[in-house]
Each structure stands twice: as C-alpha cells, then as structure tokens.
Amino acid sequence: MINIAGDDRPGVTSSITGILADHDVTVLDIGQAVIHDTLSLGLLVEMPAGSEAANILKDILFRCHEMGLQVRFLPVSDESYGVWVSGQGKQRHIVTLLARKISARHIARVTEIVSRYGLNIDRIDRLSGRVPLGGVEEKSKASVELSVRGYLEDATDFRRELLHLASEMDIDIAYQEDSMYRRTRRLVAFDMDSTLIEAEVIDELAHAAGVGEQVAAITEQAMRGELDFTESFAARLKLLKGLDESVLADIAEQLPITEGAERLVSTLKKLGYKTAILSGGFNYFGEYLQRRLGIDYVYANELEIVDGKVTGEVQGVVVDGQRKAELLREIARREGIDLEQVIAVGDGANDLPMLSIAGLGIAFRAKPIVRANAKQSISTLGLDGILYLLGISDRLTVAAQLKAANS
C-alpha cells in the first residue's frame, strides 16, 4: 500500500504511476482525493519479489521528495488482501446529509449510528458548493454523502434511527441502498400544491371567494389524513360556487414557485428525465406551471366553469391519492420506465400511494404522517435538494449550466 500526501499539483499521479509502469507493476486499487488543494493518493499494488521491489520503492521515495510530498509504504499480507477481496460482495449503502449548514456535531452523530450498525465508511464526498466564511445565507445549501459498506440485518431500524436524529437535529438524513437504479432514474412526478408551489391553490381561490377560513380548515384536515380526500375536496369545491373565472389568471400569475424548483426541473431536463405534475388541484394552474417550467405531463382536476362562473363541480374522475398512483404507473408504462426508476415527490396524505410505489418516494416539507411513511424526506432545503439524493453535486450542475450557456 502506497500513501502519498501533500500540496496538489498537476502530474503527481502521472509521475508515480509512470514509475510503476516502467516495472510492469499491477495496480489492484487506487483512490485520490483533494481537499483545499491538499492531495491524498493511495495505491494498492502487486510488487515483484526481491531487489526489484526495493528499487521501485526507492524511485518513488526520491520522486516524492523532489515534489515535496510525503509517502508511506505499508506491506499487505496475502491473508489481509484475501479478506479485502472477499468484502466486495457486501451490501453498499448511501447516507446523505442535507442542511443549510452541516457541523461536526451532525457528522459525528450520523457516523456514530453508522458505526454502531457495523457499517464501514468507504468514501465521504461534499456534494454542495464551496462555503464562504461568515454567516450562513438564508438559502444556503450543504450536503455530504457517505458511501458505506456492510450487512444490515434490519434496514428499517437503521432508517428509523436516522429519521429520529434528523428530527432532533433539524437536518435531513437520507438512506438508500446503493443499487444500479440510484443513477438510472428517468421520471420525476410532483404534487403541485405546497410542493412545486408554496401555496394551496384551492385556498387562494377560497380567499377570492370570501370563504378562505372555511376552506383552509378543511384543506389542513385533508392533508393531515384526518378527512377522506374526495369528500373534503367536494366540500371545498361547493364553497367556491359563483367565483368569477377571471380570478384564475390573476392567481396563476402570482403563484410562488417553491425554492429550487426551477433549478431542479431545468437540470432534470438536461439529463434527459421526464417530468410530471400529478395533482389533486386544478388543470388550469398545472398547465400554467407546465408552460413556465417545461413539465412533460400534467394530470389534475378540470374545474367546471359555466357562463364565466365556477360551478362548484369538477369534470371527469377526481384525481385523489389512488388516481395519482394509477397515473404514475400509466406514465411509466408509456415511457417504458420501470417503477424503480421513478421518483415521486409530495407533501400530503393523498400523495402517499404514489410515494409508496415509486423507487424513490420523497416527502417534501411534508406533514408528520407523510414523513413517517415515505422512503425519504426533505424539509430543510428547497426542491433542488433532490439532486443530492441522486448523487449530483453542485459542481456538476454548474458545469452543465456553463456548457449550455456557451453552446
């Protein structure tokens, strides 16, 4: 094992591997990381026997000295190497921390749980951008990803502990199996109200109709799962009867887009993802967001309007929780996408059916019952925090934006 550390510069890896190449040395493993211009390079190599090995190590030692680098050589026994090779079949997992600012305390508590479950950390990566000194900005983002290895007898207990810690420390902690599906997602379906937008459209319509308090109370009960969605939806609709159609355009133009939504959708489009809105709200507003954000599919309720007035009814089948799940399956089939390659994002109890069938179900700034039942939860960051769960770093998205701007 050869460990090299020191100031980073071009040509270090080339120089060291060039020496090994001159002696036909086999590289069994290699890893390199640079933190604040400080290099850490490790190579596991199979050395020839006898004096040739000593000459190779001497050449590497002299070369590192010339470059001002520190080097350490560690013999590895056949037995130790055999144990290392046998570990390649172990389960791999990804633990992602998301917050406005990540402290040593956050990392210490998470890694303590990882260690207690007998998991070994193979790699730690910062996914968020470089952090300037000084106070944390209101919309700042921080994310660190841990790649861990080992057998989990009960992943449910492990996930539950991480969820409890996240709640205690006011951060988000995501746990996923490191499977091939993680980097092959192809479809993202969003709820609309309180997910893609920071509002409940039916509440905005109710305020315009002068029945805001009554409708808001019913909405809150429905989102908490205390009322059947279809029944509560019908009750709220009736209160809107007589509302003038002209109000819809004014409300649409003033809808507050959720933090990170535009960045997320534009990045997903560059990566070839399909996107959909599956909403228990109304098509008028879903189609407005479709045009603004470039969404591929929109399914919501068709608000009935007669003689320029809202009738208090909808046309066709109501898009409730089960209908959202059916639509998600239908879009995936149409696009030839496995459900494991699907991401679903929502905040309310009526989103749970689609969150449960998606390969990655994300409760976004959600009610407690939804956070408790979803596979993942994001409450501290904006919607673009989803990119971190996909392993997409800020430096990759910035590079993609620059490339697009220059093309």
XYZ file of C-alpha atoms in Angstrom, residues 24 34-35 90 125 161 165 182 235 245 265 273 279 289 325 350 387:
17
model
C 5.084 -3.593 -15.162
C -8.142 16.698 -2.943
C -9.364 18.859 -0.064
C -21.097 -6.848 0.860
C -17.988 13.417 -0.617
C -32.712 5.936 13.954
C -31.772 12.002 14.629
C -29.999 5.071 -7.995
C -66.969 20.116 0.294
C -63.454 32.886 -13.996
C -36.551 20.851 -13.364
C -35.548 12.980 -17.339
C -52.183 16.990 -8.588
C -46.700 25.648 -14.393
C -50.652 6.167 -8.243
C -53.079 11.884 -0.679
C -30.328 16.375 -6.853
